[in-house]
Coordinates of C-alpha atoms and ligand atoms in Angstrom, one line a residue:
X1 CA 141.4 -52.7 104.7
X2 CA 144.2 -51.3 102.5
X3 CA 144.1 -52.0 98.8
X4 CA 147.4 -53.1 97.3
X5 CA 148.9 -52.5 93.9
X6 CA 151.1 -54.9 92.0
X7 CA 154.3 -53.8 90.4
X8 CA 156.0 -56.1 87.8
X9 CA 159.1 -55.7 85.7
X10 CA 160.2 -58.5 83.3
X11 CA 163.7 -59.6 82.2
X12 CA 163.3 -61.7 79.0
X13 CA 166.1 -63.7 77.5
X14 CA 165.8 -64.5 73.8
X15 CA 167.9 -66.9 71.8
X16 CA 168.8 -65.2 68.5
X17 CA 168.4 -67.2 65.3
X18 CA 171.9 -67.1 63.9
X19 CA 173.9 -69.7 62.0
X20 CA 176.9 -69.5 64.4
X21 CA 177.5 -68.7 68.1
X22 CA 178.1 -65.3 69.6
X23 CA 181.9 -65.3 69.7
X24 CA 183.1 -68.3 67.6
X25 CA 182.1 -70.0 64.4
X26 CA 180.6 -73.1 65.9
X27 CA 177.0 -73.9 64.8
X28 CA 174.4 -72.3 67.1
X29 CA 172.0 -75.2 66.3
X30 CA 172.8 -76.8 69.7
X31 CA 169.7 -79.0 70.0
X32 CA 170.1 -81.0 66.9
X33 CA 173.6 -82.4 67.7
X34 CA 175.1 -85.0 69.9
X35 CA 176.5 -83.5 73.1
X36 CA 179.8 -81.6 72.8
X37 CA 180.0 -81.8 69.0
X38 CA 179.3 -78.1 68.3
X39 CA 182.3 -76.9 70.3
X40 CA 185.7 -75.3 69.7
X41 CA 188.5 -73.9 71.9
X42 CA 186.7 -70.5 72.2
X43 CA 183.4 -71.8 73.5
X44 CA 185.1 -74.5 75.6
X45 CA 187.3 -71.7 77.1
X46 CA 190.6 -73.2 76.4
X47 CA 193.6 -70.9 77.3
X48 CA 194.8 -68.4 74.8
X49 CA 191.7 -68.0 72.7
X50 CA 190.1 -64.8 71.6
X51 CA 186.4 -64.1 71.0
X52 CA 185.1 -62.5 67.7
X53 CA 181.8 -60.7 67.7
X54 CA 179.0 -62.2 65.6
X55 CA 177.8 -59.5 63.2
X56 CA 174.4 -61.0 62.5
X57 CA 173.7 -61.2 66.3
X58 CA 174.5 -57.5 66.6
X59 CA 172.2 -56.7 63.6
X60 CA 169.3 -58.7 65.0
X61 CA 169.7 -56.9 68.4
X62 CA 169.7 -53.5 66.7
X63 CA 166.7 -54.5 64.6
X64 CA 164.8 -55.6 67.8
X65 CA 165.9 -52.4 69.6
X66 CA 164.5 -50.3 66.7
X67 CA 161.2 -52.2 66.7
X68 CA 161.0 -51.5 70.4
X69 CA 161.6 -47.8 69.8
X70 CA 165.0 -47.9 71.6
X71 CA 167.9 -45.6 71.1
X72 CA 170.8 -47.5 69.6
X73 CA 173.9 -46.6 71.6
X74 CA 176.8 -44.7 70.0
X75 CA 179.1 -47.0 71.9
X76 CA 178.2 -50.3 73.6
X77 CA 180.7 -52.2 75.7
X78 CA 180.9 -55.9 76.4
X79 CA 181.6 -56.7 80.0
X80 CA 182.5 -59.8 82.0
X81 CA 179.9 -61.0 84.5
X82 CA 181.9 -63.3 86.8
X83 CA 180.5 -66.3 88.6
X84 CA 181.3 -69.9 88.9
X85 CA 179.0 -72.7 87.7
X86 CA 179.7 -76.0 85.9
X87 CA 177.8 -74.9 82.8
X88 CA 180.0 -71.8 82.4
X89 CA 183.4 -72.9 81.2
X90 CA 185.1 -69.5 81.3
X91 CA 184.0 -68.7 84.8
X92 CA 182.4 -65.6 83.4
X93 CA 179.7 -64.7 80.9
X94 CA 180.3 -62.1 78.3
X95 CA 177.4 -59.6 78.6
X96 CA 176.8 -55.9 78.4
X97 CA 176.5 -53.9 81.6
X98 CA 176.8 -50.2 81.9
X99 CA 176.7 -49.6 78.2
X100 CA 174.2 -51.8 76.5
X101 CA 173.4 -51.7 72.8
X102 CA 169.8 -50.6 73.0
X103 CA 168.3 -48.1 75.5
X104 CA 165.0 -46.5 76.5
X105 CA 162.2 -47.9 74.3
X106 CA 158.6 -49.0 74.8
X107 CA 156.2 -51.7 73.9
X108 CA 152.4 -51.0 73.6
X109 CA 150.0 -53.5 75.2
X110 CA 146.2 -53.7 75.2
X111 CA 144.6 -53.7 78.6
X112 CA 141.0 -53.5 79.7
X113 CA 141.6 -49.8 80.5
X114 CA 142.9 -49.1 77.0
X115 CA 146.3 -49.2 75.4
X116 CA 149.3 -48.7 77.6
X117 CA 153.0 -48.2 76.8
X118 CA 155.5 -50.3 78.9
X119 CA 158.9 -48.8 79.0
X120 CA 161.9 -50.9 77.9
X121 CA 164.9 -50.0 80.0
X122 CA 167.5 -51.8 77.9
X123 CA 168.2 -54.6 75.5
X124 CA 171.6 -56.1 75.4
X125 CA 173.6 -58.9 73.9
X126 CA 175.2 -61.8 75.8
X127 CA 175.9 -65.5 75.5
X128 CA 174.0 -68.6 76.7
X129 CA 175.5 -71.2 79.1
X130 CA 176.0 -74.9 78.5
X131 CA 173.6 -77.5 79.8
X132 CA 173.8 -79.8 82.8
X133 CA 172.2 -83.1 83.0
X134 CA 172.1 -84.5 86.6
X135 CA 172.3 -88.3 86.8
X136 CA 172.4 -89.9 90.2
X137 CA 175.3 -88.6 92.1
X138 CA 177.1 -86.7 89.2
X139 CA 176.4 -84.3 86.4
X140 CA 177.1 -84.3 82.7
X141 CA 178.1 -81.1 80.9
X142 CA 177.1 -80.4 77.3
X143 CA 178.7 -77.3 75.8
X144 CA 176.8 -77.2 72.5
X145 CA 174.6 -74.3 73.9
X146 CA 177.5 -72.5 75.5
X147 CA 178.1 -69.3 73.5
X148 CA 174.8 -69.2 71.7
X149 CA 173.7 -65.5 71.3
X150 CA 171.2 -64.3 73.8
X151 CA 169.4 -61.0 73.7
X152 CA 168.2 -59.8 77.1
X153 CA 165.2 -57.3 77.1
X154 CA 164.5 -55.6 80.4
X155 CA 161.3 -53.7 81.1
X156 CA 160.6 -50.9 83.4
X157 CA 158.5 -51.8 86.5
X158 CA 155.4 -50.6 84.8
X159 CA 153.3 -53.8 84.5
X160 CA 150.4 -53.7 87.0
X161 CA 149.1 -57.3 87.0
X162 CA 150.0 -60.9 86.0
X163 CA 147.6 -60.5 83.2
X164 CA 149.5 -57.4 81.8
X165 CA 152.7 -59.3 82.1
X166 CA 151.2 -62.1 80.0
X167 CA 150.0 -59.7 77.4
X168 CA 153.4 -58.0 77.3
X169 CA 155.2 -61.3 76.7
X170 CA 152.7 -62.3 74.0
X171 CA 153.2 -59.1 72.2
X172 CA 157.0 -59.3 72.6
X173 CA 157.0 -62.8 71.2
X174 CA 154.9 -61.7 68.3
X175 CA 157.3 -58.9 67.4
X176 CA 160.4 -61.1 67.8
X177 CA 158.8 -63.5 65.3
X178 CA 157.8 -60.8 62.9
X179 CA 161.4 -59.7 62.8
X180 CA 162.7 -63.3 62.4
X181 CA 165.2 -62.6 65.1
X182 CA 164.1 -65.6 67.2
X183 CA 161.7 -68.6 67.1
X184 CA 160.9 -67.4 70.6
X185 CA 159.2 -70.6 71.7
X186 CA 159.0 -70.5 75.5
X187 CA 158.6 -74.3 75.8
X188 CA 161.8 -74.8 73.9
X189 CA 163.8 -72.4 76.0
X190 CA 164.2 -69.9 73.1
X191 CA 162.4 -67.3 75.2
X192 CA 162.8 -67.4 79.0
X193 CA 161.5 -65.0 81.5
X194 CA 162.5 -63.7 84.9
X195 CA 159.7 -61.9 86.6
X196 CA 160.3 -59.2 89.3
X197 CA 157.3 -58.5 91.4
X198 CA 156.4 -56.4 94.4
X199 CA 153.3 -55.0 96.0
X200 CA 152.6 -51.7 97.7
X201 CA 149.7 -50.0 99.3
X202 CA 147.6 -48.3 96.6
X203 CA 148.6 -44.6 96.3
X204 CA 152.1 -45.1 97.7
X205 CA 154.8 -43.7 95.5
X206 CA 157.8 -45.8 96.7
X207 CA 158.0 -49.4 95.4
X208 CA 157.8 -52.3 97.7
X209 CA 160.5 -54.9 98.1
X210 CA 160.7 -57.1 95.1
X211 CA 161.2 -60.8 94.6
X212 CA 162.7 -62.2 91.4
X213 CA 161.2 -65.4 90.0
X214 CA 163.8 -67.2 87.8
X215 CA 163.6 -69.4 84.7
X216 CA 159.9 -69.2 83.8
X217 CA 159.5 -71.3 80.7
X218 CA 155.8 -71.0 79.8
X219 CA 153.2 -68.3 79.7
X220 CA 151.3 -70.4 82.2
X221 CA 154.2 -70.5 84.6
X222 CA 154.6 -66.7 84.3
X223 CA 150.9 -66.0 85.1
X224 CA 150.6 -68.6 87.8
X225 CA 153.8 -67.7 89.7
X226 CA 153.0 -64.0 89.6
X227 CA 149.5 -64.6 90.9
X228 CA 150.9 -66.7 93.6
X229 CA 153.6 -64.2 94.6
X230 CA 151.1 -61.3 94.6
X231 CA 148.9 -63.2 97.0
X232 CA 151.8 -64.2 99.2
X233 CA 153.3 -60.8 99.4
X234 CA 149.9 -59.1 100.0
X235 CA 149.2 -61.5 102.8
X236 CA 152.5 -60.7 104.5
X237 CA 151.9 -56.9 104.3
X238 CA 148.4 -57.3 105.6
X239 CA 149.6 -58.7 108.8
X240 CA 152.3 -56.1 109.1
X241 CA 155.2 -58.3 108.0
X242 CA 157.9 -57.6 105.5
X243 CA 158.7 -59.1 102.1
X244 CA 162.3 -60.3 102.0
X245 CA 164.2 -59.6 98.8
X246 CA 165.1 -63.1 97.4
X247 CA 165.5 -65.0 94.2
X248 CA 162.9 -67.7 93.8
X249 CA 162.0 -70.5 91.5
X250 CA 158.6 -71.7 90.5
X251 CA 157.5 -75.2 91.5
X252 CA 155.0 -76.0 88.8
X253 CA 153.9 -79.3 90.3
X254 CA 153.0 -77.9 93.7
X255 CA 152.0 -74.5 92.4
X256 CA 154.2 -72.3 94.7
X257 CA 157.4 -70.3 94.6
X258 CA 160.5 -71.6 96.3
X259 CA 163.4 -69.5 97.7
X260 CA 166.6 -70.2 95.8
X261 CA 168.9 -67.7 97.3
X262 CA 169.1 -64.4 99.0
X263 CA 169.3 -61.9 96.2
X264 CA 172.8 -61.3 94.9
X265 CA 173.7 -57.7 94.0
X266 CA 175.6 -56.7 90.9
X267 CA 178.7 -56.2 93.1
X268 CA 178.8 -60.0 93.5
X269 CA 179.5 -60.3 89.8
X270 CA 182.5 -58.0 89.7
X271 CA 181.6 -56.7 86.3
X272 CA 184.4 -55.2 84.3
X273 CA 184.8 -54.3 80.6
X274 CA 185.8 -57.3 78.5
X275 CA 189.5 -56.7 77.6
X276 CA 189.4 -59.1 74.6
X277 CA 186.7 -57.2 72.7
X278 CA 186.7 -53.7 71.3
X279 CA 183.7 -51.4 72.1
X280 CA 180.9 -51.7 69.6
X281 CA 180.3 -48.4 67.8
X282 CA 177.6 -49.1 65.2
X283 CA 177.9 -46.5 62.4
X284 CA 174.7 -44.5 61.9
X285 CA 174.6 -45.5 58.2
X286 CA 174.6 -49.2 59.3
X287 CA 171.8 -48.6 61.8
X288 CA 169.8 -46.9 59.0
X289 CA 170.4 -49.8 56.7
X290 CA 169.1 -52.2 59.4
X291 CA 166.1 -49.9 60.0
X292 CA 165.2 -50.3 56.4
X293 CA 164.6 -54.0 57.1
X294 CA 161.9 -53.3 59.7
X295 CA 158.7 -55.0 58.5
X296 CA 155.3 -53.6 59.1
X297 CA 154.8 -54.6 62.8
X298 CA 151.6 -56.1 64.3
X299 CA 150.2 -52.8 65.7
X300 CA 150.6 -51.0 62.4
X301 CA 149.2 -53.9 60.4
X302 CA 146.2 -54.1 62.6
X303 CA 145.6 -50.4 62.3
X304 CA 145.8 -50.7 58.5
X305 CA 143.4 -53.7 58.5
X306 CA 140.9 -51.6 60.4
X307 CA 141.3 -48.3 58.5
X308 CA 141.9 -49.5 55.0
X309 CA 140.1 -52.9 54.9
X310 CA 137.3 -52.1 57.3
X311 CA 137.9 -55.0 59.6
X312 CA 136.8 -54.8 63.2
X313 CA 139.5 -54.5 65.9
X314 CA 139.0 -58.0 67.2
X315 CA 139.4 -59.7 63.9
X316 CA 142.3 -57.4 63.0
X317 CA 144.2 -58.3 66.1
X318 CA 143.5 -62.0 65.7
X319 CA 144.9 -61.9 62.1
X320 CA 148.0 -59.9 62.9
X321 CA 149.3 -61.9 65.9
X322 CA 151.2 -64.1 63.6
X323 CA 153.0 -62.7 60.6
X324 CA 152.4 -65.7 58.4
X325 CA 148.6 -65.7 59.2
X326 CA 148.4 -62.0 58.3
X327 CA 150.3 -62.6 55.1
X328 CA 148.0 -65.5 54.2
X329 CA 144.9 -63.3 54.8
X330 CA 146.3 -60.6 52.6
X331 CA 147.1 -63.1 49.9
X332 CA 143.5 -64.4 50.0
X333 CA 142.3 -60.8 49.8
X334 CA 144.4 -60.2 46.7
X335 CA 143.3 -63.4 45.0
X336 CA 139.7 -62.4 45.7
X337 CA 140.3 -59.0 44.3
X338 CA 141.9 -60.4 41.2
X339 CA 138.7 -62.4 40.7
X340 CA 136.7 -59.2 41.3
X341 CA 134.5 -61.1 43.6
X342 CA 133.1 -58.0 45.2
X343 CA 133.5 -60.0 48.4
X344 CA 133.3 -58.2 51.7
X345 CA 136.9 -58.2 53.1
X346 CA 135.3 -58.6 56.5
X347 CA 133.8 -61.8 55.2
X348 CA 137.2 -63.2 54.3
X349 CA 138.5 -62.2 57.7
X350 CA 135.6 -64.1 59.3
X351 CA 136.3 -67.2 57.3
X352 CA 139.9 -67.2 58.4
X353 CA 139.5 -66.4 62.1
X354 CA 136.4 -68.7 62.2
X355 CA 136.5 -71.8 60.1
X356 CA 140.2 -71.9 59.2
X357 CA 141.4 -71.3 62.8
X358 CA 139.0 -73.9 64.0
X359 CA 140.4 -76.5 61.6
X360 CA 144.0 -75.5 62.5
X361 CA 143.3 -75.7 66.2
X362 CA 141.6 -79.1 65.9
X363 CA 144.5 -80.5 63.8
X364 CA 147.2 -78.7 65.8
X365 CA 148.6 -77.2 62.6
X366 CA 150.3 -73.9 62.0
X367 CA 149.4 -71.9 58.9
X368 CA 152.6 -73.1 57.2
X369 CA 151.1 -76.7 57.4
X370 CA 147.8 -75.7 55.8
X371 CA 147.7 -77.1 52.3
X372 CA 144.9 -74.8 51.0
X373 CA 146.6 -72.1 49.0
X374 CA 145.3 -68.5 49.2
X375 CA 144.3 -68.9 45.6
X376 CA 142.2 -72.0 46.4
X377 CA 140.7 -70.3 49.4
X378 CA 139.5 -67.4 47.2
X379 CA 138.1 -70.0 44.7
X380 CA 136.0 -71.5 47.5
X381 CA 134.7 -68.1 48.5
X382 CA 134.0 -67.4 44.9
X383 CA 131.8 -70.4 44.7
X384 CA 129.8 -69.3 47.7
X385 CA 129.6 -65.7 46.5
X386 CA 128.3 -66.8 43.1
X387 CA 125.6 -68.9 44.9
X388 CA 127.1 -72.2 43.5
X389 CA 127.3 -73.7 47.0
X390 CA 125.6 -72.7 50.2
X391 CA 127.4 -71.8 53.5
X392 CA 127.1 -75.2 55.1
X393 CA 128.4 -77.0 52.0
X394 CA 131.3 -74.4 51.8
X395 CA 132.3 -75.3 55.4
X396 CA 132.2 -79.0 54.6
X397 CA 134.3 -78.4 51.4
X398 CA 136.9 -76.3 53.3
X399 CA 137.3 -79.2 55.8
X400 CA 138.1 -81.6 52.9
X401 CA 140.4 -79.1 51.2
X402 CA 142.2 -78.7 54.5
X403 CA 142.7 -82.5 54.8
X404 CA 143.6 -83.2 51.2
X405 CA 144.8 -79.9 49.5
X406 CA 142.4 -80.5 46.7
X407 CA 140.8 -77.6 44.8
X408 CA 137.3 -76.5 45.9
X409 CA 135.6 -77.1 42.5
X410 CA 136.8 -80.8 42.5
X411 CA 135.4 -81.4 46.0
X412 CA 132.1 -79.7 45.2
X413 CA 131.7 -81.9 42.0
X414 CA 132.6 -85.1 43.8
X415 CA 130.2 -84.6 46.7
X416 CA 127.5 -83.3 44.4
X417 CA 127.1 -80.2 46.5
X418 CA 126.2 -77.8 43.7
X419 CA 123.6 -75.6 45.2
X420 CA 120.0 -75.8 43.8
X421 CA 118.6 -72.3 43.3
X422 CA 116.2 -73.1 40.6
X423 CA 112.8 -72.2 42.1
X424 CA 110.9 -74.6 39.8
X425 CA 112.8 -77.6 41.1
X426 CA 112.8 -76.3 44.7
X427 CA 109.0 -75.7 44.8
X428 CA 108.5 -79.4 44.2
X429 CA 110.6 -80.2 47.1
X430 CA 108.8 -77.6 49.2
X431 CA 105.4 -79.0 48.2
X432 CA 106.6 -82.5 49.0
X433 CA 107.7 -81.6 52.5
X434 CA 104.7 -79.5 53.3
X435 CA 102.4 -82.4 52.6
X436 CA 104.0 -84.3 55.5
X437 CA 103.5 -81.6 58.1
X438 CA 99.9 -80.3 58.3
X439 CA 100.1 -79.8 62.1
X440 CA 103.2 -77.8 61.9
X441 CA 101.8 -75.6 59.2
X442 CA 98.7 -75.0 61.4
X443 CA 100.9 -74.0 64.3
X444 CA 102.8 -71.6 62.0
X445 CA 99.6 -70.0 60.8
X446 CA 98.4 -69.8 64.4
X447 CA 101.3 -67.4 65.0
X448 CA 104.2 -69.7 65.9
X449 CA 106.8 -68.0 63.7
X450 CA 109.6 -70.3 64.8
X451 CA 107.9 -73.1 62.8
X452 CA 109.2 -71.5 59.6
X453 CA 112.8 -72.3 60.5
X454 CA 111.9 -75.8 61.5
X455 CA 110.1 -76.3 58.1
X456 CA 113.2 -74.8 56.3
X457 CA 115.3 -77.3 58.1
X458 CA 113.1 -80.1 56.7
X459 CA 113.4 -78.8 53.2
X460 CA 117.2 -78.4 53.5
X461 CA 117.4 -82.0 54.7
X462 CA 115.2 -83.2 51.9
X463 CA 117.5 -81.5 49.4
X464 CA 120.5 -83.1 51.1
X465 CA 121.8 -79.7 52.1
X466 CA 122.1 -78.5 48.5
X467 CA 119.1 -76.1 48.4
X468 CA 119.7 -72.4 48.3
X469 CA 118.3 -71.4 51.7
X470 CA 117.3 -67.9 50.5
X471 CA 115.2 -69.3 47.7
X472 CA 113.7 -71.9 50.1
X473 CA 112.7 -69.3 52.6
X474 CA 111.0 -67.2 50.0
X475 CA 109.1 -70.2 48.5
X476 CA 108.0 -71.3 51.9
X477 CA 106.8 -67.9 52.9
X478 CA 104.9 -67.6 49.7
X479 CA 103.2 -71.0 49.8
X480 CA 102.3 -70.6 53.5
X481 CA 100.9 -67.1 53.0
X482 CA 98.7 -68.4 50.1
X483 CA 97.1 -71.0 52.5
Ligands
LIG501 P1 168.4 -55.9 89.8 O1 169.6 -55.1 89.9 O2 167.9 -56.5 91.1 O3 168.4 -56.9 88.7 P2 167.0 -53.9 88.4 O4 166.7 -52.5 88.9 O5 168.0 -54.0 87.3 O6 167.2 -54.9 89.5 O7 165.6 -54.4 87.7 C1 165.5 -55.7 87.3 C2 164.0 -55.8 86.9 O8 163.2 -55.6 88.0 C3 163.5 -54.8 85.9 O9 162.7 -55.4 84.9 C4 162.7 -53.8 86.7 O10 161.7 -53.2 86.0 C5 162.2 -54.7 87.8 N1 162.0 -54.0 89.1 C6 162.8 -53.1 89.7 N2 162.3 -52.8 90.9 C7 161.1 -53.4 91.0 C8 160.1 -53.5 92.1 N3 160.2 -52.8 93.2 N4 159.0 -54.3 91.9 C9 158.9 -55.0 90.7 N5 159.8 -55.0 89.8 C10 160.9 -54.2 89.9
LIG502 MG1 167.9 -59.6 87.4
LIG503 ZN1 182.9 -72.6 69.5

């Protein structure tokens, strides 16, 4: 039996976060408005109008290109992509074809076999279409979205599995958000993916015939449709049949791909340079200025967290996935350092990726909606580091801080959670508890070491969770040894 290899290349469309549209001054905030209220003669394609290039969209494209290690073209040219559809009032889309703004970059992804660079063929600017709503028998057109700036990022066919495609998309989304160029939410259509996929016998150089799957609007759809296509194409080749080059859609409900049309070629679009717009020749000084805006990106941040702060890789990558989370973590670290807590930074990382993430997931809240300030978080950790409250109490307190935004000390006071470390007071509790359990004590002495934890649990309960577990353990060991 022949083994087959999967080949995937992704085309990703990203809505840029700009105040106005790509070629006119209408608001780009299409979703918030009543249909056809964010429109003007330019984006409605009335005769005699001229487009004007949105400078911020160009800047955001260049910024993204730089983050993806692309070369920024000396000259980029807008081109008309001609086709007819009811959501496209001009009868063509202004895009970039032969001379895109960004070329030849890469994005690094983590795979089971180590890190891997996926080539970025190009990133170019274009405009979004309007939106159709189909009501029985006729269709309604809303042009609010027509002309919203779109960035298209095309990868080389270098992804080798649906899983790698998913990781690539996640990484790309993270970078786009770091750069504040797009909200990049797939469910909201701010990031859309077209997946090109083929299979070939392992070891064969030439690519197999590819299929393009359009309009994938969730990570799940990308993964599932690719898994489906790989299986379908492999099954065809195994019985000696051929894959036909087509454009497909993904039927989420039934879990299979559906042929939409036989693949069009670029000839069908009759591309030609847009006569109403000058070529874009970004000055090198401008590109350098934009480059100065590049923030520290997730990979570099993770590396710094590992090397400088001593975190392990897994925690570091969990913390950097979202810029706001990474910044929150660093703010807690700084607050802790101001207090000279001598806290292990690794410990802070654990609190955030453990307890805080758990609370956020359970409540469906993003870091922006967490009312606990980094300062307050550090204060809570200070209380545990100083032995004022034990670990279990600290978790309970964090839960209440998360719900109410109240400071740790307040909550500790109110719940009476101040940890008891005084061995005088605790030996009384220990003595009281031991009196009740002669059998268990005998078992412990007969060599059943596990009984110690059980007895500890009883003492902790008796103290209503407030006892310092370390002191309790020592006391118990001492008393039991004395016999
Ligand atoms: P098209 O002209 O059909 O759009 P392109 O060569 O421009 O094709 O590539 C579009 C996307 O398809 C790119 O992301 C590219 O990496 C990917 N791709 C190209 N050939 C293959 C193939 N044989 N299998 C899988 N993906 C491919
Ligand atoms: Mg394509
Ligand atoms: Zn307009």
